């Protein structure tokens, strides 16, 4: 056999134990190439009738030097980093989940339901979108109404703007319509979010407000320490992007915001922490500074987790101090989750994740009152559950019951958001990932919540009819159908084992929309072009009564 053919051979007749457990390719050497690269302890079963080839037989390769304990630790930590990155990222978890169910038909890697998707104009709008002065976009009275929507729906959770000061500066701006200011980015950002939370479709006014705020921020020439007006404008912009824009664009903007936070010194607890200059705006209330820092860190941290990319960290891994409480404000509930969120940083080397169950219990015991805060709590719990799953740990039954109760609360919060025109970014994201986690938990109690999760996601998708939401709904349907087919295949195996022939009447009375084994091949094509899915592809499945589908629920009869 030529050297070329020998090197081309993919697998050995016998695999070492680490490769066999991890289902990796093994070349049969001792140690094998895979174990050398990943730092595993290469070993073969002593009873094997095949003898592993010695390292010297490896063609044209020098004998590898034994790895030092330090290199093995580095390889192990690298593997752990990948595992933690995938657990933190909902997209990677869904991909792994699909591959485990069906490696051929699994959904592609995508952040399904990351937000409601790009805003669409309700009417045709042609031509370029020039940046207009904010006083030429709309009237002062309209700006007041949009600001009222912002302070009613968004400020209670992202409370980093002084309401009284905002309205004072709004009035002053309209008194000098020809003088552009950096604070225009704050006025435009607040008004754009007010449009988002008051109308389901984008208007030309919202389009111009977004462009005006963006232009003001990006054309500002920074000649010293970033002023608070600039930080506030950027935080509003990132908040809007997290609810409407793509993940990568949001990540870049949130990283820019975090660098501005550091440059302004908002992350420093007091002026004694550094001799470097801090923000030049002396009128910034310390509580407002903490809220700005906290919301900026929250947005950057979770966007980084979702994408599996690096977050902006400071020289000291710190989280903001708790700001002063305000009436009818639950920003503290959101910022109170930051220490636990920061502890899930994939870059933090950990020997194990045995602390996760205690952390999960701590989060479940917290009381969150309003839908946006409840959804942030749910999102954190879902991430912890994914981390626990990758470690193959078990959650105690009592803790599992608490998890399911919180997930049902999250689904209710999602429906409330959709009904009240409050498209927070978790409105679609959390129901989608609740569906995935319920399938992974795979218990009677968890599957009993599955119909509610799917109905919630369908309701959000019908309320905000965007390509992004249609794609998320279709992907969720696909995962459920794959899981259902897997169960059906398992039942067929049991029936064959017992020698029981399935009665033909079952197939005749099958629920409408349930694909047969022959018809199931269309799912491969469905996944291949997932972004182009049309609703008609799953029309039959949408009419299924999931609550009565015993095979779907895994009922034993």
XYZ file of C-alpha atoms in Angstrom:
557
model
C 0.000 0.000 0.000
C 1.371 3.428 -0.964
C 2.108 6.067 1.613
C -0.634 8.268 0.092
C -3.295 5.585 0.544
C -2.113 4.807 4.031
C -2.423 8.439 5.076
C -5.823 8.680 3.395
C -7.314 5.963 5.558
C -9.844 7.579 7.915
C -10.410 5.026 10.647
C -8.681 2.121 12.269
C -10.366 -1.204 12.776
C -10.162 -0.595 16.491
C -10.487 2.735 18.283
C -9.052 3.744 21.612
C -11.421 4.312 24.517
C -11.342 8.167 24.466
C -12.068 8.265 20.707
C -14.796 5.656 20.989
C -16.511 7.505 23.849
C -16.340 10.842 22.014
C -17.082 9.280 18.598
C -13.943 10.759 17.089
C -11.753 9.342 14.335
C -8.956 7.119 15.621
C -5.969 5.987 13.552
C -5.159 3.054 15.832
C -1.727 4.254 16.952
C -0.706 4.419 20.598
C -1.058 7.199 21.395
C -3.374 8.065 18.501
C -3.291 11.410 16.713
C -6.601 12.585 18.189
C -5.491 11.938 21.767
C -2.206 13.733 21.087
C -4.014 16.787 19.753
C -6.654 16.955 22.491
C -4.540 15.835 25.430
C -6.548 12.686 26.200
C -5.066 9.635 27.937
C -4.958 7.175 25.058
C -5.823 3.600 26.089
C -7.204 0.479 24.406
C -9.332 -2.318 25.786
C -7.098 -5.149 26.880
C -9.567 -7.763 25.546
C -9.431 -6.370 22.018
C -8.364 -8.898 19.397
C -6.670 -6.148 17.460
C -3.390 -4.801 18.651
C -2.873 -1.060 18.381
C -0.129 0.014 16.063
C 2.897 1.439 17.766
C 3.833 5.012 17.170
C 6.960 4.088 15.194
C 4.790 2.568 12.443
C 3.273 5.952 11.672
C 4.584 6.832 8.176
C 6.725 9.919 7.737
C 5.915 11.160 11.231
C 8.362 11.603 14.066
C 7.612 9.993 17.392
C 5.547 12.508 19.349
C 7.051 13.617 22.578
C 4.978 12.913 25.668
C 2.921 15.911 26.620
C 3.731 17.617 29.847
C 0.970 17.895 32.468
C 0.796 21.605 31.693
C 0.082 20.978 27.992
C -2.528 18.377 28.892
C -4.183 20.871 31.222
C -4.150 23.474 28.459
C -5.758 21.057 26.003
C -8.358 20.056 28.567
C -9.132 23.678 29.361
C -9.452 24.464 25.644
C -11.980 21.655 25.341
C -13.806 23.005 28.402
C -13.848 26.498 26.895
C -15.515 25.198 23.731
C -18.048 23.299 25.820
C -18.896 26.380 27.895
C -19.119 28.596 24.798
C -21.571 26.184 23.191
C -23.647 25.920 26.372
C -23.907 29.700 26.719
C -24.885 30.101 23.072
C -28.477 29.161 22.416
C -27.672 28.732 18.718
C -24.947 26.142 19.357
C -27.137 24.314 21.869
C -30.002 24.035 19.376
C -27.608 22.777 16.708
C -26.176 20.132 19.064
C -29.664 19.161 20.120
C -30.800 18.722 16.506
C -27.713 16.689 15.627
C -28.393 14.349 18.525
C -31.964 13.756 17.360
C -31.197 13.501 13.638
C -27.764 14.368 12.280
C -29.084 14.751 8.716
C -32.142 16.940 9.257
C -30.948 19.081 12.195
C -31.465 22.867 11.861
C -28.499 24.915 10.753
C -26.550 27.042 13.227
C -28.661 30.160 13.692
C -29.892 32.431 16.493
C -33.563 31.626 15.973
C -35.926 34.180 17.501
C -33.068 36.371 18.768
C -35.486 39.291 18.427
C -38.571 40.117 16.377
C -36.444 40.899 13.329
C -35.811 43.923 11.181
C -38.533 46.530 11.236
C -40.521 46.886 8.013
C -42.187 50.061 6.794
C -45.978 49.839 6.708
C -45.975 51.673 3.353
C -43.609 51.881 0.408
C -40.691 54.251 0.874
C -38.274 54.920 -1.943
C -35.001 56.730 -2.191
C -32.191 57.321 0.241
C -32.700 58.001 3.914
C -30.874 61.274 4.647
C -30.100 62.297 8.200
C -32.433 65.150 9.150
C -32.235 67.496 12.136
C -34.477 66.094 14.827
C -36.649 69.233 14.852
C -37.510 68.620 11.183
C -38.539 64.975 11.651
C -41.625 65.494 13.792
C -43.389 67.969 16.069
C -42.657 68.727 19.690
C -46.060 67.355 20.714
C -45.373 64.060 18.930
C -41.982 63.851 20.621
C -43.667 64.286 24.001
C -46.092 61.422 23.271
C -43.297 59.096 22.137
C -41.251 59.989 25.217
C -44.241 59.161 27.446
C -44.387 55.697 25.866
C -40.663 55.235 26.541
C -40.894 56.247 30.209
C -43.985 54.100 30.720
C -42.748 50.869 29.107
C -38.944 50.903 28.889
C -37.562 53.194 31.567
C -38.873 51.054 34.476
C -36.489 48.279 33.351
C -33.707 50.326 31.747
C -33.864 53.303 34.094
C -30.740 55.255 33.158
C -32.340 58.598 32.112
C -33.539 61.349 34.428
C -37.136 61.952 33.320
C -37.420 65.557 34.528
C -34.118 66.558 32.922
C -35.098 64.855 29.658
C -38.310 66.828 29.214
C -36.572 70.067 30.155
C -33.918 69.530 27.495
C -36.562 68.463 24.974
C -38.371 71.783 25.395
C -35.093 73.704 25.170
C -34.101 71.938 21.954
C -37.278 73.016 20.137
C -36.682 76.590 21.243
C -33.362 76.535 19.297
C -34.235 74.389 16.250
C -31.159 75.398 14.212
C -28.532 74.373 16.773
C -27.656 70.666 16.630
C -26.472 69.064 19.858
C -25.035 65.748 21.009
C -28.150 65.331 23.140
C -30.106 64.923 19.884
C -28.935 61.300 19.951
C -30.726 60.865 23.281
C -33.881 62.585 22.060
C -33.897 60.514 18.856
C -33.117 57.274 20.695
C -35.929 57.735 23.199
C -38.403 58.664 20.453
C -37.356 55.698 18.246
C -37.923 53.268 21.118
C -41.242 55.016 21.773
C -42.225 54.273 18.157
C -41.100 50.648 18.510
C -43.245 50.169 21.611
C -46.335 51.896 20.220
C -46.612 50.641 16.606
C -46.130 47.115 15.281
C -44.861 48.339 11.916
C -42.166 50.912 11.269
C -43.140 54.390 10.097
C -41.079 56.893 8.115
C -40.825 58.961 11.310
C -39.204 56.072 13.187
C -36.840 55.465 10.276
C -35.671 59.100 10.336
C -35.358 59.128 14.131
C -33.105 56.067 14.072
C -30.953 57.516 11.302
C -30.698 60.913 13.027
C -29.549 59.357 16.308
C -27.050 57.090 14.511
C -25.598 59.955 12.507
C -25.233 62.165 15.593
C -23.348 59.426 17.477
C -21.069 58.333 14.650
C -20.111 61.833 13.506
C -19.320 63.087 16.995
C -15.625 63.898 17.307
C -14.335 62.681 20.651
C -11.646 65.045 21.875
C -11.399 63.908 25.476
C -13.240 61.862 28.057
C -16.625 60.708 26.654
C -19.490 62.822 28.041
C -22.501 61.151 29.607
C -24.753 62.362 26.769
C -22.676 60.276 24.364
C -22.895 57.206 26.618
C -26.641 57.628 27.012
C -27.142 57.956 23.255
C -25.078 54.831 22.584
C -26.950 52.836 25.248
C -30.272 53.768 23.648
C -28.921 52.820 20.227
C -27.684 49.406 21.397
C -31.015 48.798 23.169
C -32.905 49.483 19.940
C -30.516 47.303 17.917
C -30.858 44.398 20.381
C -34.605 44.407 19.722
C -34.513 44.858 15.931
C -31.066 44.364 14.361
C -28.733 41.464 13.584
C -26.664 39.824 16.369
C -23.243 40.721 14.943
C -24.126 44.378 14.333
C -25.468 44.587 17.881
C -22.342 42.938 19.306
C -20.072 45.470 17.581
C -22.182 48.406 18.805
C -22.358 47.029 22.356
C -18.576 46.556 22.394
C -18.129 50.179 21.312
C -20.426 51.247 24.132
C -18.413 49.279 26.701
C -15.166 50.880 25.563
C -16.796 54.296 25.981
C -17.945 53.288 29.475
C -14.385 52.401 30.400
C -12.979 55.574 28.851
C -15.479 57.629 30.859
C -14.585 55.824 34.072
C -18.177 54.826 34.864
C -16.951 51.405 35.939
C -14.906 52.896 38.789
C -16.625 52.756 42.128
C -15.214 56.107 43.252
C -12.742 58.754 42.185
C -10.107 57.224 44.455
C -9.926 54.111 42.278
C -7.864 55.871 39.636
C -5.740 58.959 39.072
C -6.907 59.086 35.465
C -9.560 61.655 34.508
C -13.160 60.584 34.708
C -16.223 61.834 32.884
C -16.204 65.547 32.254
C -19.916 65.768 33.062
C -19.951 66.582 36.757
C -23.774 66.635 36.891
C -24.056 62.874 36.331
C -25.821 61.337 39.294
C -23.861 58.336 40.715
C -27.001 56.187 40.550
C -27.528 57.087 36.886
C -23.866 56.220 36.179
C -24.295 52.790 37.773
C -27.455 52.172 35.771
C -25.758 53.174 32.514
C -22.842 50.867 33.262
C -25.138 48.017 34.296
C -27.414 48.142 31.246
C -24.399 48.470 28.914
C -22.721 45.458 30.524
C -25.934 43.431 30.422
C -26.374 44.044 26.686
C -22.742 43.332 25.779
C -22.456 40.264 28.002
C -25.506 38.419 26.709
C -24.951 39.346 23.074
C -21.433 37.914 23.434
C -22.774 34.764 25.077
C -25.336 34.246 22.298
C -22.730 34.592 19.547
C -19.926 32.739 21.327
C -17.714 35.829 21.006
C -15.657 37.791 23.515
C -17.241 40.388 25.712
C -15.510 43.600 26.682
C -13.994 43.097 30.121
C -12.115 45.544 32.255
C -8.841 45.098 34.096
C -10.889 44.002 37.069
C -13.871 41.788 36.396
C -16.373 44.006 38.155
C -20.087 44.550 38.040
C -21.777 47.850 38.916
C -22.809 48.614 42.459
C -26.545 48.507 43.092
C -28.103 51.876 42.191
C -30.525 53.709 44.418
C -34.057 52.351 44.251
C -36.852 54.388 42.681
C -40.609 54.109 42.841
C -42.149 51.898 40.144
C -38.699 50.906 38.927
C -37.331 47.377 38.620
C -33.956 48.094 37.037
C -32.376 46.698 40.211
C -34.010 43.322 39.500
C -32.247 43.193 36.137
C -28.885 44.435 37.410
C -29.093 42.052 40.378
C -28.645 39.171 37.908
C -25.337 40.544 36.591
C -23.010 38.886 39.158
C -24.379 35.435 38.313
C -24.330 36.204 34.588
C -20.693 37.296 34.860
C -19.808 34.038 36.641
C -20.933 32.148 33.510
C -18.232 33.793 31.388
C -16.882 30.924 29.233
C -13.371 32.361 29.448
C -13.243 31.778 33.177
C -11.341 28.523 33.680
C -13.213 26.200 36.002
C -12.356 22.739 37.236
C -16.020 21.793 37.115
C -19.494 23.276 37.203
C -20.709 21.531 40.332
C -21.748 24.907 41.744
C -24.367 25.333 39.036
C -27.224 23.644 40.874
C -26.753 25.952 43.869
C -26.618 28.934 41.496
C -29.784 27.744 39.772
C -31.556 27.456 43.114
C -30.476 30.979 44.050
C -31.862 32.461 40.824
C -35.132 30.544 41.104
C -35.699 31.921 44.606
C -35.560 35.515 43.336
C -38.842 37.352 42.887
C -39.166 39.255 39.614
C -42.347 41.226 39.166
C -42.607 42.629 35.635
C -42.479 40.750 32.280
C -39.098 42.146 31.037
C -37.459 41.302 34.358
C -39.089 37.845 34.466
C -37.801 37.154 30.966
C -34.260 38.135 31.964
C -34.540 35.715 34.882
C -35.818 32.972 32.542
C -33.004 33.606 30.064
C -30.399 33.196 32.817
C -32.047 29.993 34.077
C -32.107 28.569 30.530
C -28.375 29.270 30.184
C -27.618 27.551 33.505
C -29.730 24.553 32.450
C -27.740 24.275 29.221
C -24.497 24.346 31.211
C -25.820 21.634 33.538
C -26.867 19.539 30.547
C -23.423 19.691 28.929
C -21.902 18.420 32.209
C -24.426 15.548 32.346
C -25.530 16.631 35.819
C -28.974 15.861 37.204
C -31.330 18.472 38.627
C -33.227 17.428 41.734
C -36.990 16.864 41.267
C -37.890 19.748 43.586
C -35.619 22.103 41.656
C -37.004 20.826 38.344
C -40.519 21.699 39.529
C -39.379 25.261 40.291
C -37.771 25.493 36.866
C -40.996 24.477 35.126
C -42.995 26.980 37.163
C -40.648 29.795 36.135
C -40.744 28.724 32.489
C -44.549 28.869 32.512
C -44.306 32.338 34.043
C -41.934 33.310 31.243
C -44.361 32.085 28.590
C -47.142 34.135 30.148
C -44.847 37.190 30.173
C -44.079 36.685 26.483
C -47.760 36.686 25.572
C -48.306 39.808 27.670
C -45.502 41.578 25.805
C -46.996 40.663 22.430
C -50.473 41.817 23.438
C -49.258 45.158 24.837
C -46.923 45.980 21.921
C -43.792 45.631 24.041
C -41.318 43.801 21.760
C -38.497 43.221 24.238
C -35.774 41.069 22.746
C -36.653 38.054 24.925
C -40.283 38.018 23.767
C -39.460 35.468 21.032
C -36.058 34.269 22.201
C -37.196 32.833 25.533
C -40.250 30.846 24.222
C -38.080 29.327 21.479
C -35.414 28.168 23.910
C -38.001 27.045 26.439
C -39.291 24.714 23.714
C -35.781 23.344 23.179
C -35.088 22.830 26.890
C -38.432 21.083 27.417
C -37.533 18.627 24.650
C -34.138 18.016 26.245
C -35.635 17.511 29.715
C -37.980 14.962 28.088
C -40.169 14.195 31.126
C -43.935 13.937 31.361
C -44.099 17.218 33.280
C -41.838 19.079 30.873
C -43.551 17.787 27.739
C -46.912 18.773 29.220
C -45.809 22.429 28.916
C -44.667 21.996 25.322
C -48.046 22.863 23.709
C -48.166 26.146 25.644
C -44.608 26.976 24.581
C -45.379 26.330 20.912
C -48.665 28.232 21.063
C -46.853 31.187 22.660
C -44.200 31.223 19.961
C -46.878 30.971 17.273
C -48.775 33.876 18.843
C -45.676 36.076 18.856
C -44.897 35.071 15.245
C -48.427 35.950 14.112
C -48.386 39.264 16.006
C -45.017 40.310 14.559
C -45.142 38.783 11.091
C -41.488 39.090 10.064
C -39.153 36.735 8.225
C -37.183 36.293 11.449
C -40.252 35.160 13.385
C -41.435 32.836 10.599
C -37.998 31.248 10.573
C -38.028 30.792 14.370
C -41.488 29.218 14.293
C -40.534 26.870 11.461
C -37.341 25.796 13.244
C -39.291 25.049 16.444
C -41.799 22.980 14.453
C -38.943 21.084 12.838
C -37.352 20.224 16.197
C -40.670 19.006 17.591
C -41.329 16.903 14.487
C -37.854 15.381 14.624
C -38.405 14.527 18.285
C -41.793 13.031 17.462
C -40.338 10.941 14.656
C -37.578 9.742 16.980
C -40.221 8.578 19.443
C -42.146 6.836 16.684
C -38.999 5.039 15.572
C -38.356 3.934 19.163
C -41.905 2.571 19.440
C -41.399 0.623 16.210
C -38.230 -0.908 17.655
C -40.046 -2.002 20.815
C -42.885 -3.438 18.747
C -40.443 -5.367 16.564
C -38.629 -6.639 19.654
C -41.862 -8.005 21.113
C -42.967 -9.372 17.751
C -46.021 -7.166 17.736
C -47.313 -6.026 14.392
C -48.659 -2.493 14.427
C -52.318 -2.517 13.290
C -52.901 -0.828 9.957
C -55.767 1.200 11.400
C -53.189 3.335 13.245
C -51.713 4.709 10.047
C -55.198 5.362 8.682
C -56.131 7.355 11.776
C -52.860 9.256 11.981
C -53.170 12.895 12.795
C -53.248 15.203 9.780
C -49.842 16.620 8.991
C -47.829 13.812 10.582
C -45.324 12.738 7.891
C -44.727 9.107 7.101
C -41.216 7.684 6.949
C -41.213 8.087 3.162
C -42.564 11.618 3.290
C -40.062 12.587 5.986
C -37.273 13.056 3.446
C -38.615 16.524 2.601
C -37.277 17.784 5.927
C -33.740 17.576 4.588
C -34.603 20.050 1.843
C -36.489 22.162 4.355
C -33.394 22.587 6.513
C -31.127 23.180 3.539
C -32.893 26.445 2.778
C -34.328 27.373 6.157
C -34.279 31.176 5.667
C -36.546 30.812 2.637
C -39.281 28.815 4.372
C -42.842 29.612 3.418
C -45.725 29.080 5.795
C -47.380 26.620 3.454
C -44.515 24.166 4.122
C -45.810 23.513 7.625
C -49.482 24.298 7.078
C -50.602 20.790 7.950
C -48.460 20.689 11.049
C -49.901 23.970 12.308
C -53.353 22.374 12.489
C -52.182 19.521 14.683
C -53.783 19.258 18.117
C -50.548 18.837 20.045
C -52.321 18.489 23.367
C -54.061 15.298 22.209
C -51.100 13.790 20.382
C -50.075 10.931 22.657
C -47.044 10.003 20.561
C -45.808 13.601 20.653
C -46.211 13.732 24.433
C -44.558 10.353 24.875
C -47.620 8.964 26.668
C -47.542 5.337 27.573
C -51.249 4.859 27.122
